[in-house]
Tab-separated table of C-alpha atoms in Angstrom:
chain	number	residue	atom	x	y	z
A	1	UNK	CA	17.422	1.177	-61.296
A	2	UNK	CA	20.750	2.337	-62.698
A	3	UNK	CA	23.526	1.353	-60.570
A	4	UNK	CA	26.819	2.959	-61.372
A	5	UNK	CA	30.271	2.542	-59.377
A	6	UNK	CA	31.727	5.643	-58.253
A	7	UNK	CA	34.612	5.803	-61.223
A	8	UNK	CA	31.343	5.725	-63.527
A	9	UNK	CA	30.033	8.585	-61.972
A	10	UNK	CA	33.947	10.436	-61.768
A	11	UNK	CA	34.232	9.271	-65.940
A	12	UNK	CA	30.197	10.971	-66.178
A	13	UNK	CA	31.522	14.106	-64.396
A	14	UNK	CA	34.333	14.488	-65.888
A	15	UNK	CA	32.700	14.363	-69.432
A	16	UNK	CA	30.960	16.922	-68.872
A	17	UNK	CA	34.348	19.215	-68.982
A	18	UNK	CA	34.744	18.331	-72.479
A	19	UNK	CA	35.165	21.143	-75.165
A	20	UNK	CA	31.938	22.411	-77.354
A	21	UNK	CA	34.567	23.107	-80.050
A	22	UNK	CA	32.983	26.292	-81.174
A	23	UNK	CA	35.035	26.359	-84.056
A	24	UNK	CA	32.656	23.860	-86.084
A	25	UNK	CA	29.787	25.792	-85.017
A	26	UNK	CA	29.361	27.809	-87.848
A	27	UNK	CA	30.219	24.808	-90.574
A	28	UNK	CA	27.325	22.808	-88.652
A	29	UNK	CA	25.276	25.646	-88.989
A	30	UNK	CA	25.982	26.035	-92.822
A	31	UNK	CA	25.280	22.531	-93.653
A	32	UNK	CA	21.726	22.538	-91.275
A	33	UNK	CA	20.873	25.706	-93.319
A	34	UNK	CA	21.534	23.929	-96.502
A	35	UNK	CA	19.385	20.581	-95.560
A	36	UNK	CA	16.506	22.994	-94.329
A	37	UNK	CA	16.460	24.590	-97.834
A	38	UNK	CA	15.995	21.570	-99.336
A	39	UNK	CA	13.802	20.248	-96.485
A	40	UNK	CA	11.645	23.043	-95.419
A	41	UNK	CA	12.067	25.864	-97.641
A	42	UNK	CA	12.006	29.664	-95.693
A	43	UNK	CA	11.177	32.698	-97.567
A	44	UNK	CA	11.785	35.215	-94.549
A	45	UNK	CA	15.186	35.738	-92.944
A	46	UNK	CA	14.281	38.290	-90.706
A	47	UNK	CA	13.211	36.503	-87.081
A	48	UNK	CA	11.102	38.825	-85.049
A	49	UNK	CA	10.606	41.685	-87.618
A	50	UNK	CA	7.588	42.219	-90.321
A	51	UNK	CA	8.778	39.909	-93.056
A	52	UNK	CA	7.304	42.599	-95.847
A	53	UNK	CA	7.321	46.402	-95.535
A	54	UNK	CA	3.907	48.190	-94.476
A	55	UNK	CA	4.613	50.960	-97.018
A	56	UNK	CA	4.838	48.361	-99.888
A	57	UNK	CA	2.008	47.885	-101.986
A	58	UNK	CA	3.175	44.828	-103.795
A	59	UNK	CA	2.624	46.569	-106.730
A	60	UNK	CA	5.203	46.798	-109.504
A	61	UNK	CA	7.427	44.024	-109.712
A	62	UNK	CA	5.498	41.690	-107.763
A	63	UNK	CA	4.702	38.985	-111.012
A	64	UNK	CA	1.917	37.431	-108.983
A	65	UNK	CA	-0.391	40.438	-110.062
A	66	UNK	CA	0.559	40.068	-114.111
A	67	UNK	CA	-0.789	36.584	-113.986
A	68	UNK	CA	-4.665	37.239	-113.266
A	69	UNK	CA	-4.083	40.122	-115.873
A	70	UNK	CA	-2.949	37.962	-118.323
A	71	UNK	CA	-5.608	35.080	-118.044
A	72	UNK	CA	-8.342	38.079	-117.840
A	73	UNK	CA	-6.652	39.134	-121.306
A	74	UNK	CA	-6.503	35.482	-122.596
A	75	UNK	CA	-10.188	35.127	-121.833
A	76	UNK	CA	-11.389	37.965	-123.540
A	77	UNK	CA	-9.671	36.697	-126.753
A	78	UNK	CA	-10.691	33.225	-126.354
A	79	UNK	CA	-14.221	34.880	-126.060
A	80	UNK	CA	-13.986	36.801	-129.072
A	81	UNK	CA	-12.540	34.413	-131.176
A	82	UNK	CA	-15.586	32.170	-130.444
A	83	UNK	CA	-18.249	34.583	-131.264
A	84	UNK	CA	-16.221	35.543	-134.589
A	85	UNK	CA	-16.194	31.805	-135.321
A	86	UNK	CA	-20.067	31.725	-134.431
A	87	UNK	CA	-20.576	34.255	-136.821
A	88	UNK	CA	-18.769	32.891	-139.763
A	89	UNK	CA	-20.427	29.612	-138.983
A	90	UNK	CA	-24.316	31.422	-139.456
A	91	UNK	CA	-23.267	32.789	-142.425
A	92	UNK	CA	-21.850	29.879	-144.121
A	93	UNK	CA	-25.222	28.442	-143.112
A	94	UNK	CA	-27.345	30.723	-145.439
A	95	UNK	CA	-24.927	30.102	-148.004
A	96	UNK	CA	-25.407	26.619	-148.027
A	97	UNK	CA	-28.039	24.378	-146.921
A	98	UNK	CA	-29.155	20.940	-148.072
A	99	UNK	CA	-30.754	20.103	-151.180
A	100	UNK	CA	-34.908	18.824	-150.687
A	101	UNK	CA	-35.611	16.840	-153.338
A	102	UNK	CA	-39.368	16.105	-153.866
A	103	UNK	CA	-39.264	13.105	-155.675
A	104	UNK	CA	-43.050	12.005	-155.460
A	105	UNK	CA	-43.947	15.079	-157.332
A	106	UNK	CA	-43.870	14.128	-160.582
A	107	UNK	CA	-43.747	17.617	-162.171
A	108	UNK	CA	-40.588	18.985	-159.973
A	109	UNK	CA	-37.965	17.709	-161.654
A	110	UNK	CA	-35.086	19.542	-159.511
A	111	UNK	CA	-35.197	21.811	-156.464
A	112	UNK	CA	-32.913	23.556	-155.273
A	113	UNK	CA	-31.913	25.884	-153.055
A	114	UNK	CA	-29.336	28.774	-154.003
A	115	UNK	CA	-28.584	31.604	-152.004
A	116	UNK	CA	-30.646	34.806	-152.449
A	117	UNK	CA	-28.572	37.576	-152.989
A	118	UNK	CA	-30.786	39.912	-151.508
A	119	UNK	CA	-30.281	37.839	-148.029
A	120	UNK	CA	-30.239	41.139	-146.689
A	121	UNK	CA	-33.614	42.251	-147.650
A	122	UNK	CA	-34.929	38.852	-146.843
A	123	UNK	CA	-33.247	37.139	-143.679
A	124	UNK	CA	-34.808	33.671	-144.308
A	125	UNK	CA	-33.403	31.785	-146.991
A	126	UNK	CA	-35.664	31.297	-149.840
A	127	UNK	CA	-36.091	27.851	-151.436
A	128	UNK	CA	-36.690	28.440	-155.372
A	129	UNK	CA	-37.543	25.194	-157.245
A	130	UNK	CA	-37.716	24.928	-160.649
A	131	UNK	CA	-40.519	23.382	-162.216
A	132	UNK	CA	-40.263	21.596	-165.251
A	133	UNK	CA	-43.759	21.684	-166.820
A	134	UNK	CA	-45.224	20.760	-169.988
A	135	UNK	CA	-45.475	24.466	-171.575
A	136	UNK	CA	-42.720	25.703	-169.775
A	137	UNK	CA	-39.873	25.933	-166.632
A	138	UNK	CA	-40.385	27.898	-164.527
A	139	UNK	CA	-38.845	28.673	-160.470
A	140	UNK	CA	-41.108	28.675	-158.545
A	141	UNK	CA	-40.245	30.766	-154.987
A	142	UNK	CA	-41.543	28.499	-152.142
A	143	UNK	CA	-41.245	27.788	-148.492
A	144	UNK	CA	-38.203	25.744	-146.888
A	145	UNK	CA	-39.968	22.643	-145.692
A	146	UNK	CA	-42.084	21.974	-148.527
A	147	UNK	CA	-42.285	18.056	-149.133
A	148	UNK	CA	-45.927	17.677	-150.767
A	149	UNK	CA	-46.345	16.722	-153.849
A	150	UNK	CA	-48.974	19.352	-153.996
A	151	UNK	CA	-47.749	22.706	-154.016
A	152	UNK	CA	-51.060	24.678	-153.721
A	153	UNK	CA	-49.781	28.337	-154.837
A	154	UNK	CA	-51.827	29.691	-151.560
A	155	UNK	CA	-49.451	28.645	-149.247
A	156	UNK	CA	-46.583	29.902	-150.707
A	157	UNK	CA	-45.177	32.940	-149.061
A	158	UNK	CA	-44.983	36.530	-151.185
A	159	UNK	CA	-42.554	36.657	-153.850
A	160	UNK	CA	-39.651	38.424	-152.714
A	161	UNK	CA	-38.159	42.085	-154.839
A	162	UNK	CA	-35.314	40.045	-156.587
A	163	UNK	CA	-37.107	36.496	-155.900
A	164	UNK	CA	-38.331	35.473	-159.483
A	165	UNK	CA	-41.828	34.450	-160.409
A	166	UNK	CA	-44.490	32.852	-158.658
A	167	UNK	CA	-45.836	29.943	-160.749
A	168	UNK	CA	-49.496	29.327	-161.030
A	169	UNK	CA	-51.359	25.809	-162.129
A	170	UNK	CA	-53.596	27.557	-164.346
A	171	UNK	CA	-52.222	27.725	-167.674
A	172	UNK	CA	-54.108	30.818	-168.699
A	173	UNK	CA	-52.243	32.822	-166.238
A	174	UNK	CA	-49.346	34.942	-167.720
A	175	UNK	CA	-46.107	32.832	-167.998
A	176	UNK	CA	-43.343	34.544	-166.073
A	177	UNK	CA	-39.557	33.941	-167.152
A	178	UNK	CA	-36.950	34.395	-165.021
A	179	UNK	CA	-34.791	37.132	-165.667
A	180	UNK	CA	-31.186	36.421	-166.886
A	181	UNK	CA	-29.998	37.998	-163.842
A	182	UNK	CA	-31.644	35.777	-161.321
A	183	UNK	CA	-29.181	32.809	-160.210
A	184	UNK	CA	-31.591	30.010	-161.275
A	185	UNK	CA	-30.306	26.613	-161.245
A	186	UNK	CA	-31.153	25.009	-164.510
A	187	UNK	CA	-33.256	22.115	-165.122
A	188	UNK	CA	-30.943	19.528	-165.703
A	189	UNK	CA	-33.694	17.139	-166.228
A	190	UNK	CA	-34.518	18.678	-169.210
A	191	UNK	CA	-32.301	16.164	-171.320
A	192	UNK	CA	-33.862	12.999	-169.611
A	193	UNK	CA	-37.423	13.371	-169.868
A	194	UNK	CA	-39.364	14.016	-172.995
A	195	UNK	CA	-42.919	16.132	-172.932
A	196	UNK	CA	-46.093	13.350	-172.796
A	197	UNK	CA	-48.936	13.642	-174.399
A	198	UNK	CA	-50.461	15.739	-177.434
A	199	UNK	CA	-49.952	19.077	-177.805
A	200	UNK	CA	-52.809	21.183	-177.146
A	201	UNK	CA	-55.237	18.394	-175.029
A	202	UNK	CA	-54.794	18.829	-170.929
A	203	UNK	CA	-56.373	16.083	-168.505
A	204	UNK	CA	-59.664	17.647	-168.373
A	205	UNK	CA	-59.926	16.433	-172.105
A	206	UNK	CA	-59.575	12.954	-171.299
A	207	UNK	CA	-62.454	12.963	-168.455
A	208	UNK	CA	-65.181	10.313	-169.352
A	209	UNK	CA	-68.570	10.815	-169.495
A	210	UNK	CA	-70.889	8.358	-167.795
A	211	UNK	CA	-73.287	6.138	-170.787
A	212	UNK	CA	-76.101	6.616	-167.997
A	213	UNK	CA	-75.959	10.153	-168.672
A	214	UNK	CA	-77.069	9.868	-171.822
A	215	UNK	CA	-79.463	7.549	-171.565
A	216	UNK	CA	-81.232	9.155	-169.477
A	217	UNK	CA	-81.008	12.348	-171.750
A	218	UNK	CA	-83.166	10.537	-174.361
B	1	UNK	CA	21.087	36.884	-78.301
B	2	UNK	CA	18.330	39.784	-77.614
B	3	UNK	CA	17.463	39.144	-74.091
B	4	UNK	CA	14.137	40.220	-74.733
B	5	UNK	CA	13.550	36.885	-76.635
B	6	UNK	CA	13.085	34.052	-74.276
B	7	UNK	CA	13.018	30.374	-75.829
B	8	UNK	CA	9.440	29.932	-76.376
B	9	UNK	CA	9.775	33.018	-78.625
B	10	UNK	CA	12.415	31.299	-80.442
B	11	UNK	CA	10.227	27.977	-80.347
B	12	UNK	CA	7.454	29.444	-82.004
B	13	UNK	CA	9.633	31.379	-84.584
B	14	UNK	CA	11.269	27.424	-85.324
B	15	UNK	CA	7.588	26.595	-85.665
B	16	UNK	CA	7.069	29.329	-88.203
B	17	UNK	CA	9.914	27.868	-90.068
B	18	UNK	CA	12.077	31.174	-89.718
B	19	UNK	CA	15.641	30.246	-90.293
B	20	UNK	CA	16.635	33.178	-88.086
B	21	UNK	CA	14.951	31.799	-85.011
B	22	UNK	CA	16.391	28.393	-86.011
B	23	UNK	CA	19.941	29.569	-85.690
B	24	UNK	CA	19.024	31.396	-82.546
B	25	UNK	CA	18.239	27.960	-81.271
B	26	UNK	CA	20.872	26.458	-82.809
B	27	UNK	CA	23.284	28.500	-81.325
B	28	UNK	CA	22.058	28.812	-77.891
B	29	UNK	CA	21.791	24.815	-77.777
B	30	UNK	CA	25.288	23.956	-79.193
B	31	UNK	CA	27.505	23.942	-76.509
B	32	UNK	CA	24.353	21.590	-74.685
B	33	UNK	CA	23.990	19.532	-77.909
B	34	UNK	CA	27.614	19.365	-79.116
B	35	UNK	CA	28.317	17.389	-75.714
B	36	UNK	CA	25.874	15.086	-76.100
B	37	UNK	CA	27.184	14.346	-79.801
B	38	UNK	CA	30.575	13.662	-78.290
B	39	UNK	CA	29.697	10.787	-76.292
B	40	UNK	CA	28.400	8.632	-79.513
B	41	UNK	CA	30.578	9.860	-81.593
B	42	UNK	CA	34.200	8.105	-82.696
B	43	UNK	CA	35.007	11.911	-83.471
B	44	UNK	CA	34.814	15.712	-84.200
B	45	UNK	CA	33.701	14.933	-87.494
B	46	UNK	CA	31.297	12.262	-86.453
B	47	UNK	CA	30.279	14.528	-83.815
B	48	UNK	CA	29.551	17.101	-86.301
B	49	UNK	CA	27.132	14.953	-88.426
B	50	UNK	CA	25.524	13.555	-85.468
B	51	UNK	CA	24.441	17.590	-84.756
B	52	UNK	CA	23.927	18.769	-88.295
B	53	UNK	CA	21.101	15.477	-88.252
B	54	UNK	CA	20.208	15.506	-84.939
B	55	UNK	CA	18.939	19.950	-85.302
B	56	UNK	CA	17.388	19.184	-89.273
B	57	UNK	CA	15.271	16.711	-87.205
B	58	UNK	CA	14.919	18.701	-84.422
B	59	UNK	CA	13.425	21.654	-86.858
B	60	UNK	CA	11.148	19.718	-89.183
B	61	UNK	CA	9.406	17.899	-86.117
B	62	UNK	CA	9.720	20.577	-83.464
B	63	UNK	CA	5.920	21.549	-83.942
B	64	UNK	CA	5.754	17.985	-82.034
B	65	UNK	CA	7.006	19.570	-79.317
B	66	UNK	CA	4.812	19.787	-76.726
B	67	UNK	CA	6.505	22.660	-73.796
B	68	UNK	CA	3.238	21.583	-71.500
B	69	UNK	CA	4.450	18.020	-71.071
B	70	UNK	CA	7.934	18.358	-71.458
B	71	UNK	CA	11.218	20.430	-71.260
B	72	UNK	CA	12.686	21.754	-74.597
B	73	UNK	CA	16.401	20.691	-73.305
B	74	UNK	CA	15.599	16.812	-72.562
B	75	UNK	CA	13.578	16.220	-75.720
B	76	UNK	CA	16.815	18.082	-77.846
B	77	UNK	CA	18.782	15.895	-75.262
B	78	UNK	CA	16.406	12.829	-76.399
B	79	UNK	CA	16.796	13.576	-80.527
B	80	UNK	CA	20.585	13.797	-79.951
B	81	UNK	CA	20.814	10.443	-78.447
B	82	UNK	CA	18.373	8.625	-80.558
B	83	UNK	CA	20.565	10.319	-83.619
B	84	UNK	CA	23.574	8.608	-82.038
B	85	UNK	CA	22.451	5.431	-81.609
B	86	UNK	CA	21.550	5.305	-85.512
B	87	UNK	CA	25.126	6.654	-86.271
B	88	UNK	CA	26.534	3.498	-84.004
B	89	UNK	CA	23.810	1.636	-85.329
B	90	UNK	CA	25.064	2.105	-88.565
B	91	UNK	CA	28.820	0.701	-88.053
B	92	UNK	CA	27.790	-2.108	-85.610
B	93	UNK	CA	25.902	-5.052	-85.349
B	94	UNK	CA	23.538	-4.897	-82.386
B	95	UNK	CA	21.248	-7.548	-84.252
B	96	UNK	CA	23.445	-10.283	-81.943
B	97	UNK	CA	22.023	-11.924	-79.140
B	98	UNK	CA	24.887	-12.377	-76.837
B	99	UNK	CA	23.125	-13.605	-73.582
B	100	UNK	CA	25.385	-14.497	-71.026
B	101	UNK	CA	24.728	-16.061	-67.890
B	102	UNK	CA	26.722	-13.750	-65.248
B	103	UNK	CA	26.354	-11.152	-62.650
B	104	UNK	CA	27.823	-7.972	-61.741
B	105	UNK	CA	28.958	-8.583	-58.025
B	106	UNK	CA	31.876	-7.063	-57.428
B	107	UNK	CA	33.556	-3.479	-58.865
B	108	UNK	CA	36.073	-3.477	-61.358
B	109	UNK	CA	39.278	-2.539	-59.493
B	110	UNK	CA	39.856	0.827	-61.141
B	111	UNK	CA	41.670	3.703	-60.172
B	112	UNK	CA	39.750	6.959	-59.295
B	113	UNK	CA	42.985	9.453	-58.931
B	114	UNK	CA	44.303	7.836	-62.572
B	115	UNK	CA	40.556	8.924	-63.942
B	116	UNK	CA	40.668	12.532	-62.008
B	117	UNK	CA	44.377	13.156	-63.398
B	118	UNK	CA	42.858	12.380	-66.910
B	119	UNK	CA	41.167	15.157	-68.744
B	120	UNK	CA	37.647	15.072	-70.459
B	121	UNK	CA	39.183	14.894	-73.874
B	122	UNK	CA	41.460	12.112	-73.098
B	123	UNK	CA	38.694	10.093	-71.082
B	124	UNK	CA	36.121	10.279	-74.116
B	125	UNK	CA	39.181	9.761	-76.460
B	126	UNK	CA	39.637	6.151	-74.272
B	127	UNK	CA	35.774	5.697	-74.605
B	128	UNK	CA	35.579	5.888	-78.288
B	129	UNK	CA	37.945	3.232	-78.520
B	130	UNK	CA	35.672	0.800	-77.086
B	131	UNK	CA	33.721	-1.233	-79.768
B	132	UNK	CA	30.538	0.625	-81.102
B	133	UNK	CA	27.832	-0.906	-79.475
B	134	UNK	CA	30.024	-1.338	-76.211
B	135	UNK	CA	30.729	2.411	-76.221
B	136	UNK	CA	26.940	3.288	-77.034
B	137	UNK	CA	25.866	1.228	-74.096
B	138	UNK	CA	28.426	1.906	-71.641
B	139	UNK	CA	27.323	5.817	-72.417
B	140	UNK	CA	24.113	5.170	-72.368
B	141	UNK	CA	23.925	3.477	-68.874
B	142	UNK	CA	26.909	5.246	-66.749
B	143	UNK	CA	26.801	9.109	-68.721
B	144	UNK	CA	22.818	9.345	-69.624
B	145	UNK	CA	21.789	7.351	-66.801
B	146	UNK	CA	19.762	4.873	-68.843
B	147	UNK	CA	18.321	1.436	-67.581
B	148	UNK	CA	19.301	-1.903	-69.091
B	149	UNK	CA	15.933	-1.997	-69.770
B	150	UNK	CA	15.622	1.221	-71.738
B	151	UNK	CA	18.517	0.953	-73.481
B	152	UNK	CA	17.047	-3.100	-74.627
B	153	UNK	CA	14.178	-0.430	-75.799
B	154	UNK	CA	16.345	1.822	-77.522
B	155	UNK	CA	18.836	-0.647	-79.331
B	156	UNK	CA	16.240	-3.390	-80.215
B	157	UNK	CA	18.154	-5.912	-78.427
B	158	UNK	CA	18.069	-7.959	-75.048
B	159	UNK	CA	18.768	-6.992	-71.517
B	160	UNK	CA	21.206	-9.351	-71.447
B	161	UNK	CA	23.365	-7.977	-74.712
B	162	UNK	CA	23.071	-4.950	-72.879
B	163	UNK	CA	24.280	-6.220	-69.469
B	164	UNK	CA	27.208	-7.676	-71.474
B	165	UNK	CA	28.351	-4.584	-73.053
B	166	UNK	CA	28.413	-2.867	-69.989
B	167	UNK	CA	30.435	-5.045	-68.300
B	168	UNK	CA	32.299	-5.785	-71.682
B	169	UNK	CA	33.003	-1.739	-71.333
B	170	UNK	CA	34.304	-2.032	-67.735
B	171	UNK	CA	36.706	-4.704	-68.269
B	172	UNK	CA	38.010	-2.453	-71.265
B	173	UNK	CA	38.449	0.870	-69.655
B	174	UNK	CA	39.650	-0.874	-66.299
B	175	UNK	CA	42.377	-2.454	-68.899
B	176	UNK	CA	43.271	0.948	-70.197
B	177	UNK	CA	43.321	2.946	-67.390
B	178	UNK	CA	46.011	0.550	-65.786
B	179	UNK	CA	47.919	0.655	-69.691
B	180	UNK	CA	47.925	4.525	-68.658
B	181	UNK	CA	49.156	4.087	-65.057
């Protein structure tokens, strides 16, 4: 319990007299409004009215609205940069491609694959391999993925318009040249490896015929 | 001030952070406030700073104010006082444990009609002579009605500092109200 003598209470009293100095009421107020902007920051002046105008649509200068314009705008170009790029990128793909070399086939000496000019015409790019034979070189107009050593002319795919020849096995067949026009690679093994064999005899000359045979015969 | 508006208006508009309610508030408190400010402050312009700190406070905690459980004017009164305290706080060391053996039996011989010819400025002038901590506890205890108790609370110190500050107090106005006489 608080137990105060009676000139406490007078001194308590008498305090209460004392002067609000209103004259520092405004400079008090000043620097509260200042540490309340920097403390908690109010956007509305107006106590006890509509902080914004009913009529107003926010429209015009209101820079809140430019911003989802803008990134809308950025999107779109960021899109259409990327599908430009795509493009490019599919186009530089038919232009170049790896080289397949067959190496266990002893009669390719080089393939490779060169860009058909009439891409257009033909959408698939065309592998043309040169084949370095005994009579003659010749491209030969084959499919992509070919990795036999056997190229059995059956499974290669129609010759296309500007495509060059189609190369048979048989040497009776009519030898086809390329055209000067056609972008052939050239053989470039042509220095390295001489023709075997004699002129004029094929394998099928060298096949051996069994003694029994003969034997038998007489 | 619109008459229409009664505090609780202005309450919530403090809660909404509008600075226009907040200097409504402001301004119907100050005379209430300004008082309070006076009695732990060594001046006007202490008395100023103790306000300016005392209503930030007041605004960034007042949706802590609870108008079912308590009165708007004693928890103001409460922030003003606590705001105070730090000020004294700050130029006085109440971190000393001066426990003193003694009792309070009789009343210091002072002079009621030398206190009622004095006026309220001169009185709180002669208070804010005292020493910090003596003047914070001697206002705490005969002005705001505090207990030794709660004011042990409130300064982080011992009943017994607090006991001797009060009477440390009386001796010193007793001393200066007979200087006056």
């Amino acid at each position: 319990m608080n137990n105060t003598f009676p000139y406490e209470q007078l001194i308590a009293s008498k305090l209460e007299q004392l002067p609000a100095m209103p004259e520092l009421a405004d400079g008090i107020w000043q620097r509260i409004n200042t540490a309340l902007d920097e403390e908690l920051p109010s956007d509305d002046d107006d106590f006890n009215h509509p902080d914004h105008d009913p009529d107003d649509d926010g429209g015009g200068t209101v820079p809140g609205n430019f911003i989802p314009w803008m990134l809308l705008v950025t999107a779109a170009v960021v899109a259409l940069f990327w599908m430009f790029n795509k493009k490019a990128d599919k186009s530089a793909e038919q232009v170049k491609a790896p080289i397949i070399i067959d190496s266990s086939a002893g009669t390719v000496s080089t393939v490779e694959r060169v860009a058909d000019d009439s891409s257009e015409m033909a959408p698939s790019p065309q592998l043309i391999q040169v084949v370095s034979d005994s009579t003659a070189r010749m491209p030969i107009v084959a499919a992509p993925a070919i990795t036999d050593s056997v190229m059995e002319q059956s499974s290669l795919p129609p010759p296309l318009p500007d495509s060059l020849v189609q190369i048979a096995n048989d040497s009776t067949a009519p030898v086809q040249t390329a055209p000067d026009s056609v972008p052939v690679v050239a053989d470039t093994s042509k220095g390295r490896k001489r023709p075997s064999g004699i002129k004029g005899v094929n394998s099928n000359d060298y096949r051996i015929v069994p003694q029994k045979d003969k034997k038998d015969s007489l | 001030m619109n008459p229409v508006l009664n505090i609780q208006v202005i309450i919530d508009g403090c809660v909404a952070n509008n600075r226009k309610a907040q200097e409504y508030l402001y301004r119907y408190y100050y005379d209430y406030a300004m008082l309070i400010a006076q009695r732990y402050s060594r001046d006007d312009a202490d008395a100023a700073d103790i306000l300016s700190a005392a209503f930030v406070k007041v605004f960034k905690h007042i949706r802590s104010f609870d108008s079912s459980r308590s009165n708007f004017k004693t928890w103001l009164r409460k922030i003003i006082i606590n705001e105070g305290l730090d000020h004294v706080k700050s130029r006085s060391r109440f971190g000393e444990e001066i426990e003193l053996d003694y009792e309070v039996t009789a009343a210091p011989n002072v002079n009621n009609a030398a206190i009622e010819q004095m006026n309220a400025k001169e009185l709180m002038t002669m208070i804010q002579q005292l020493p910090p901590a003596t003047h914070a506890v001697f206002v705490l205890y005969a002005v705001d009605g505090y207990t030794h108790r709660e004011i042990a609370e409130q300064l982080a110190i011992s009943e017994g500092t607090s006991k001797w500050h009060l009477s440390e107090a009386r001796k010193l106005l007793q001393q200066k109200l007979v200087e006056k006489n």
